Tab-separated table of C-alpha atoms and ligand atoms in Angstrom:
chain	number	residue	atom	x	y	z
A	292	MET	CA	75.435	85.642	259.626
A	293	ILE	CA	72.416	87.437	261.018
A	294	ARG	CA	70.775	89.797	258.548
A	295	LYS	CA	68.020	92.173	259.447
A	296	GLN	CA	64.872	91.836	257.403
A	297	THR	CA	63.692	95.381	257.071
A	298	LEU	CA	62.087	95.526	253.668
A	299	THR	CA	60.156	98.769	253.873
A	300	LYS	CA	58.200	100.175	250.926
A	301	PRO	CA	59.783	103.438	249.777
A	302	GLU	CA	56.569	105.413	250.373
A	303	GLU	CA	56.566	104.281	253.998
A	304	ILE	CA	60.059	105.610	254.655
A	305	LYS	CA	59.780	108.831	256.544
A	306	GLN	CA	63.306	109.208	257.802
A	307	VAL	CA	66.490	107.284	257.323
A	308	ILE	CA	69.817	107.389	259.074
A	309	PRO	CA	72.493	106.788	256.431
A	310	LEU	CA	75.343	104.471	257.454
A	311	ALA	CA	78.584	103.554	255.712
A	312	ALA	CA	78.706	101.308	252.628
A	313	GLY	CA	75.166	102.142	251.483
A	314	ARG	CA	73.546	100.666	254.586
A	315	GLN	CA	70.889	102.649	256.387
A	316	LEU	CA	68.528	102.605	259.330
A	317	GLU	CA	64.916	103.203	258.401
A	318	LEU	CA	62.754	105.005	260.903
A	319	SER	CA	59.442	103.815	259.446
A	320	ARG	CA	58.914	101.981	262.733
A	321	PRO	CA	60.414	102.598	266.176
A	322	LEU	CA	63.925	101.215	266.381
A	323	VAL	CA	65.334	99.327	269.336
A	324	MET	CA	68.899	99.907	270.525
A	325	GLY	CA	70.094	97.057	272.740
A	326	ILE	CA	72.485	97.929	275.549
A	327	LEU	CA	75.775	96.047	275.788
A	328	ASN	CA	77.856	97.165	278.746
A	329	VAL	CA	81.408	95.882	278.516
A	330	THR	CA	82.491	96.832	281.995
A	331	PRO	CA	84.066	94.302	284.397
A	332	ASP	CA	80.997	94.221	286.637
A	333	SER	CA	78.634	93.523	283.739
A	334	PHE	CA	80.043	90.039	283.036
A	335	SER	CA	80.463	87.227	285.489
A	336	ASP	CA	83.987	86.407	284.384
A	337	GLY	CA	86.837	88.895	284.238
A	338	GLY	CA	88.811	86.679	281.843
A	339	ARG	CA	89.634	88.393	278.609
A	340	TYR	CA	88.624	85.788	276.037
A	341	THR	CA	85.450	84.718	277.799
A	342	GLY	CA	84.623	88.374	278.401
A	343	VAL	CA	84.736	89.115	274.669
A	344	GLU	CA	82.959	85.883	273.799
A	345	GLN	CA	80.158	86.517	276.300
A	346	ALA	CA	79.726	90.076	275.084
A	347	VAL	CA	79.527	88.981	271.439
A	348	ASN	CA	77.024	86.259	272.308
A	349	ARG	CA	74.865	88.748	274.168
A	350	ALA	CA	75.006	91.130	271.175
A	351	LEU	CA	74.010	88.316	268.784
A	352	GLN	CA	71.189	87.326	271.098
A	353	MET	CA	69.859	90.898	271.169
A	354	ALA	CA	70.089	91.071	267.360
A	355	GLU	CA	68.076	87.856	267.114
A	356	GLU	CA	65.522	89.292	269.514
A	357	GLY	CA	65.052	92.181	267.105
A	358	ALA	CA	67.520	94.854	268.184
A	359	ASP	CA	68.219	97.243	265.299
A	360	ILE	CA	71.335	98.703	266.911
A	361	ILE	CA	73.745	97.286	269.495
A	362	ASP	CA	75.141	100.041	271.734
A	363	ILE	CA	78.531	99.029	273.105
A	364	GLY	CA	80.027	100.944	276.025
A	365	GLY	CA	83.164	100.474	278.145
A	366	GLU	CA	82.618	103.149	280.791
A	367	SER	CA	79.631	103.393	283.093
A	368	SER	CA	77.759	106.703	283.029
A	369	ARG	CA	75.446	105.806	285.881
A	370	PRO	CA	75.051	108.469	288.584
A	371	GLY	CA	78.208	108.596	290.688
A	372	ALA	CA	80.278	106.519	288.244
A	373	GLU	CA	83.978	107.372	287.995
A	374	PRO	CA	85.667	107.769	284.607
A	375	VAL	CA	88.071	105.054	283.464
A	376	ASP	CA	91.287	105.476	281.469
A	377	ALA	CA	90.836	106.033	277.737
A	378	GLU	CA	93.093	103.016	277.106
A	379	VAL	CA	91.032	100.834	279.413
A	380	GLU	CA	87.795	101.895	277.753
A	381	MET	CA	89.218	101.278	274.282
A	382	HIS	CA	90.531	97.836	275.140
A	383	ARG	CA	87.139	96.857	276.503
A	384	VAL	CA	85.022	97.836	273.492
A	385	VAL	CA	87.223	97.425	270.415
A	386	PRO	CA	87.823	93.631	270.627
A	387	VAL	CA	84.080	93.105	271.088
A	388	ILE	CA	83.206	95.204	268.036
A	389	GLU	CA	85.871	93.427	265.960
A	390	ALA	CA	84.675	89.986	267.020
A	391	LEU	CA	81.003	90.904	266.514
A	392	ARG	CA	81.756	92.143	262.988
A	393	TRP	CA	82.942	88.654	261.985
A	394	LYS	CA	79.566	87.236	262.927
A	395	SER	CA	76.931	89.841	262.128
A	396	ASP	CA	76.258	92.972	260.099
A	397	VAL	CA	73.958	94.384	262.784
A	398	CYS	CA	74.299	98.125	263.250
A	399	VAL	CA	76.733	98.951	266.072
A	400	SER	CA	76.993	102.173	268.037
A	401	VAL	CA	79.862	102.944	270.380
A	402	ASP	CA	78.902	104.646	273.635
A	403	THR	CA	81.851	106.957	274.254
A	404	TYR	CA	82.678	110.663	274.547
A	405	ARG	CA	86.344	110.061	273.654
A	406	ALA	CA	87.549	110.548	270.079
A	407	GLN	CA	90.352	108.026	270.533
A	408	THR	CA	87.895	105.286	271.498
A	409	ALA	CA	85.388	106.322	268.839
A	410	ARG	CA	88.062	106.279	266.105
A	411	ALA	CA	89.278	102.797	267.046
A	412	ALA	CA	85.675	101.607	267.281
A	413	ILE	CA	84.812	102.956	263.825
A	414	ASP	CA	87.956	101.319	262.416
A	415	ALA	CA	86.786	98.070	264.009
A	416	GLY	CA	83.386	98.405	262.338
A	417	ALA	CA	81.175	100.608	264.513
A	418	ASP	CA	78.534	102.510	262.532
A	419	ILE	CA	77.369	105.192	264.974
A	420	VAL	CA	78.923	107.300	267.751
A	421	ASN	CA	76.762	107.666	270.859
A	422	ASP	CA	78.216	110.607	272.791
A	423	ILE	CA	76.595	111.377	276.168
A	424	SER	CA	78.485	114.702	276.161
A	425	ALA	CA	77.094	115.760	272.752
A	426	LEU	CA	80.613	116.491	271.411
A	427	ARG	CA	81.525	118.718	274.376
A	428	LEU	CA	84.005	116.651	276.391
A	429	ASP	CA	86.574	115.854	273.702
A	430	THR	CA	87.326	118.593	271.190
A	431	ALA	CA	88.603	116.016	268.678
A	432	MET	CA	85.246	114.258	268.546
A	433	VAL	CA	83.448	116.671	266.217
A	434	GLU	CA	86.274	116.505	263.672
A	435	LEU	CA	86.246	112.723	263.793
A	436	VAL	CA	82.489	112.533	263.256
A	437	ALA	CA	82.648	115.101	260.423
A	438	GLU	CA	85.560	113.340	258.716
A	439	ARG	CA	84.200	109.788	258.973
A	440	LYS	CA	80.652	110.973	258.230
A	441	VAL	CA	79.171	108.638	260.836
A	442	PRO	CA	75.846	109.347	262.518
A	443	VAL	CA	76.156	110.734	266.028
A	444	VAL	CA	73.817	110.722	269.030
A	445	LEU	CA	73.935	114.056	270.851
A	446	MET	CA	72.702	113.615	274.410
A	447	HIS	CA	71.803	116.309	276.922
A	448	MET	CA	73.489	116.054	280.315
A	449	GLN	CA	73.680	118.609	283.145
A	450	GLY	CA	77.007	118.083	284.936
A	451	THR	CA	79.032	114.896	284.648
A	452	PRO	CA	78.061	111.336	285.615
A	453	ARG	CA	80.045	111.770	288.832
A	454	ASN	CA	78.110	114.836	290.056
A	455	MET	CA	74.995	115.130	287.873
A	456	GLN	CA	72.468	113.811	290.393
A	457	ILE	CA	73.610	115.906	293.357
A	458	ASP	CA	71.073	118.721	292.864
A	459	PRO	CA	69.910	119.146	289.263
A	460	VAL	CA	68.251	122.538	288.766
A	461	TYR	CA	66.341	123.934	285.770
A	462	GLU	CA	64.089	126.902	285.317
A	463	ASP	CA	62.292	125.074	282.509
A	464	CYS	CA	63.749	121.656	281.788
A	465	VAL	CA	62.059	121.078	278.403
A	466	ARG	CA	62.965	124.538	277.121
A	467	GLU	CA	66.552	124.246	278.326
A	468	VAL	CA	67.053	120.851	276.701
A	469	GLY	CA	65.531	122.276	273.493
A	470	ASP	CA	67.910	125.265	273.619
A	471	PHE	CA	70.783	122.847	274.164
A	472	PHE	CA	69.799	120.923	271.012
A	473	VAL	CA	69.688	124.147	268.992
A	474	ASN	CA	73.148	125.068	270.297
A	475	ARG	CA	74.623	121.637	269.519
A	476	LEU	CA	73.050	121.579	266.038
A	477	GLU	CA	74.664	124.967	265.310
A	478	PHE	CA	77.973	123.588	266.580
A	479	CYS	CA	77.596	120.613	264.235
A	480	LYS	CA	76.803	122.857	261.285
A	481	ARG	CA	79.890	125.013	261.933
A	482	HIS	CA	82.053	121.904	262.016
A	483	GLY	CA	80.670	120.211	258.927
A	484	VAL	CA	78.523	117.562	260.587
A	485	ASP	CA	75.440	117.127	258.432
A	486	LYS	CA	72.082	117.324	260.215
A	487	THR	CA	70.970	114.106	258.487
A	488	LYS	CA	73.595	112.372	260.641
A	489	VAL	CA	72.363	113.696	263.981
A	490	VAL	CA	70.151	111.944	266.535
A	491	LEU	CA	68.991	113.952	269.579
A	492	ASP	CA	68.581	112.498	273.070
A	493	PRO	CA	67.166	114.358	276.119
A	494	GLY	CA	69.368	112.269	278.436
A	495	ILE	CA	66.898	110.712	280.856
A	496	GLY	CA	68.578	110.444	284.288
A	497	PHE	CA	71.538	112.659	283.351
A	498	GLY	CA	71.267	115.582	285.773
A	499	LYS	CA	67.501	115.235	286.137
A	500	ASN	CA	65.279	114.532	289.118
A	501	LEU	CA	62.056	112.518	288.910
A	502	SER	CA	59.890	115.432	287.777
A	503	HIS	CA	62.459	116.545	285.187
A	504	ASN	CA	62.488	113.037	283.709
A	505	LEU	CA	58.694	112.832	283.595
A	506	GLU	CA	58.439	116.311	282.104
A	507	LEU	CA	60.890	115.386	279.349
A	508	LEU	CA	59.126	112.104	278.572
A	509	GLY	CA	55.823	113.976	278.374
A	510	HIS	CA	57.130	116.652	276.011
A	511	LEU	CA	59.312	114.669	273.617
A	512	ASP	CA	57.127	115.833	270.725
A	513	GLU	CA	58.614	119.324	271.186
A	514	PHE	CA	62.026	117.969	270.220
A	515	THR	CA	60.915	116.598	266.847
A	516	GLN	CA	60.806	120.150	265.407
A	517	TYR	CA	64.585	120.081	264.815
A	518	GLY	CA	64.105	117.457	262.113
A	519	CYS	CA	66.338	114.839	263.726
A	520	PRO	CA	65.300	111.466	265.110
A	521	ILE	CA	64.869	111.354	268.887
A	522	LEU	CA	66.494	108.648	271.004
A	523	VAL	CA	65.326	107.914	274.542
A	524	GLY	CA	67.101	105.787	277.135
A	525	ALA	CA	64.890	105.190	280.164
A	526	SER	CA	65.425	101.448	280.608
A	527	ARG	CA	65.810	100.329	284.261
A	528	LYS	CA	66.783	103.857	285.376
A	529	SER	CA	66.338	104.936	288.980
A	530	PHE	CA	63.353	107.213	288.292
A	531	ILE	CA	61.367	104.045	287.498
A	532	GLY	CA	62.430	102.652	290.869
A	533	MET	CA	61.317	105.874	292.576
A	534	LEU	CA	57.804	105.385	291.210
A	535	ASN	CA	57.677	101.880	292.658
A	536	PRO	CA	59.807	101.917	295.813
A	537	ALA	CA	58.810	98.354	296.728
A	538	GLY	CA	60.073	97.181	293.339
A	539	GLY	CA	63.624	96.246	294.283
A	540	SER	CA	66.799	96.324	292.166
A	541	ALA	CA	67.378	97.702	288.668
A	542	ASP	CA	66.781	94.382	286.904
A	543	GLN	CA	63.292	94.295	288.418
A	544	ARG	CA	62.078	97.354	286.514
A	545	LEU	CA	60.863	95.626	283.359
A	546	GLY	CA	57.247	96.773	283.602
A	547	GLY	CA	58.213	100.381	284.181
A	548	SER	CA	60.840	100.237	281.440
A	549	LEU	CA	58.319	98.912	278.917
A	550	ALA	CA	55.837	101.630	279.895
A	551	ALA	CA	58.549	104.271	279.428
A	552	ALA	CA	59.546	102.862	276.012
A	553	VAL	CA	55.920	102.832	274.816
A	554	LEU	CA	55.309	106.371	276.137
A	555	ALA	CA	58.503	107.602	274.503
A	556	VAL	CA	57.550	106.162	271.111
A	557	LEU	CA	54.000	107.541	271.315
A	558	ALA	CA	55.478	110.943	272.162
A	559	GLY	CA	57.750	110.904	269.118
A	560	ALA	CA	60.913	108.926	269.909
A	561	GLY	CA	62.275	107.076	266.874
A	562	ILE	CA	64.767	104.986	268.837
A	563	VAL	CA	64.626	103.516	272.343
A	564	ARG	CA	67.752	102.321	274.167
A	565	VAL	CA	66.892	99.269	276.280
A	566	HIS	CA	68.204	96.287	278.224
A	567	ASP	CA	65.208	94.003	277.581
A	568	VAL	CA	65.153	93.774	273.804
A	569	ALA	CA	62.673	90.914	273.226
A	570	GLU	CA	60.066	92.396	275.563
A	571	THR	CA	60.462	95.905	274.130
A	572	VAL	CA	60.185	94.652	270.542
A	573	GLU	CA	56.978	92.855	271.511
A	574	ALA	CA	55.524	95.948	273.209
A	575	LEU	CA	56.401	98.203	270.275
A	576	LYS	CA	54.763	95.824	267.788
A	577	VAL	CA	51.465	96.523	269.547
A	578	VAL	CA	52.117	100.274	269.432
A	579	GLN	CA	53.013	100.096	265.748
A	580	ALA	CA	49.905	98.053	264.880
A	581	MET	CA	47.716	100.655	266.570
A	582	ARG	CA	49.401	103.542	264.820
A	583	LYS	CA	49.067	102.224	261.242
B	735	PT1	C1	71.091	107.350	277.382
B	735	PT1	C2	72.175	106.621	277.977
B	735	PT1	C3	73.338	106.434	277.180
B	735	PT1	N1	72.136	106.135	279.243
B	735	PT1	C4	72.341	107.597	275.411
B	735	PT1	N2	73.388	106.921	275.905
B	735	PT1	C5	73.207	105.499	279.747
B	735	PT1	N3	72.403	108.092	274.151
B	735	PT1	C6	74.349	105.303	278.963
B	735	PT1	C7	69.771	106.012	286.675
B	735	PT1	O1	69.183	107.057	286.972
B	735	PT1	O2	69.972	107.581	278.043
B	735	PT1	N4	71.208	107.814	276.123
B	735	PT1	N5	74.400	105.764	277.699
B	735	PT1	C8	73.161	104.987	281.155
B	735	PT1	N6	73.151	106.064	282.097
B	735	PT1	C9	72.372	106.047	283.259
B	735	PT1	C10	71.880	107.245	283.775
B	735	PT1	C11	72.043	104.854	283.854
B	735	PT1	C12	71.042	107.243	284.877
B	735	PT1	C13	71.230	104.826	284.991
B	735	PT1	C14	70.689	106.026	285.497
B	735	PT1	O3	69.597	104.941	287.262
């Protein structure tokens, strides 16, 4: 059983995200969300048992490396990605969450915009819903989140993963993302989702070109005014590759990803969503030491 040692003095606690059963995430230091993609291409073997076993092992490894949250997703939301069947998505993520729950009490988020998947994931032990559509794509999602009282990540996205990178246009990207957050927070309020359960995410790479992404990263502090923690996912995304065209494939963007995580935290992000947990934890320890 892996238990997180996060003994924070009460006076140091600035913000907490309440979870079920009296557990909570403390935002007294930047939190690291480790990415666990449970899509067929993300594991070498398509076999069902080994697929689940490999996914659980990867999750446990990330928890040992210092991940505070494991984000489990069964549908790719990369630019151009096609949606999968709800059933397919559910049968990818739920067995992994169930199996992980036997071995660890690490906080788990489920990366889905479908209420059916989110419900099954919560029943299997997921703590948080990470919805890239910010409760817009499935009308049942807001009711689920309100009823189960689970924290929810509301992410900004222009378009859908399939078409979002074709020609993203904003008059003022930072202002429009801010207006979107205000709109979604009002929607949450109307539907009985408490603000203390909301995390806001500007959606790096989701209907944004290079300058939009850089503008958002540079103005994250403007999103803290809504009183919710900010989550940023920049890890290995294509904008990092654009800044270093000689750099090669997505798994060769560690340096840029670490820079983005550090910048995001300095600009006010409370949570960073990353592939390279150990390296990010190390980088953020330096940031945290400087800030104290
Ligand atoms: C994210 C995120 C996510 N990103 C949240 N959930 C992805 N809350 C999946 C590219 O440009 O930032 N926040 N779930 C992954 N999506 C992308 C988007 C992956 C763009 C790659 C790119 O390369």
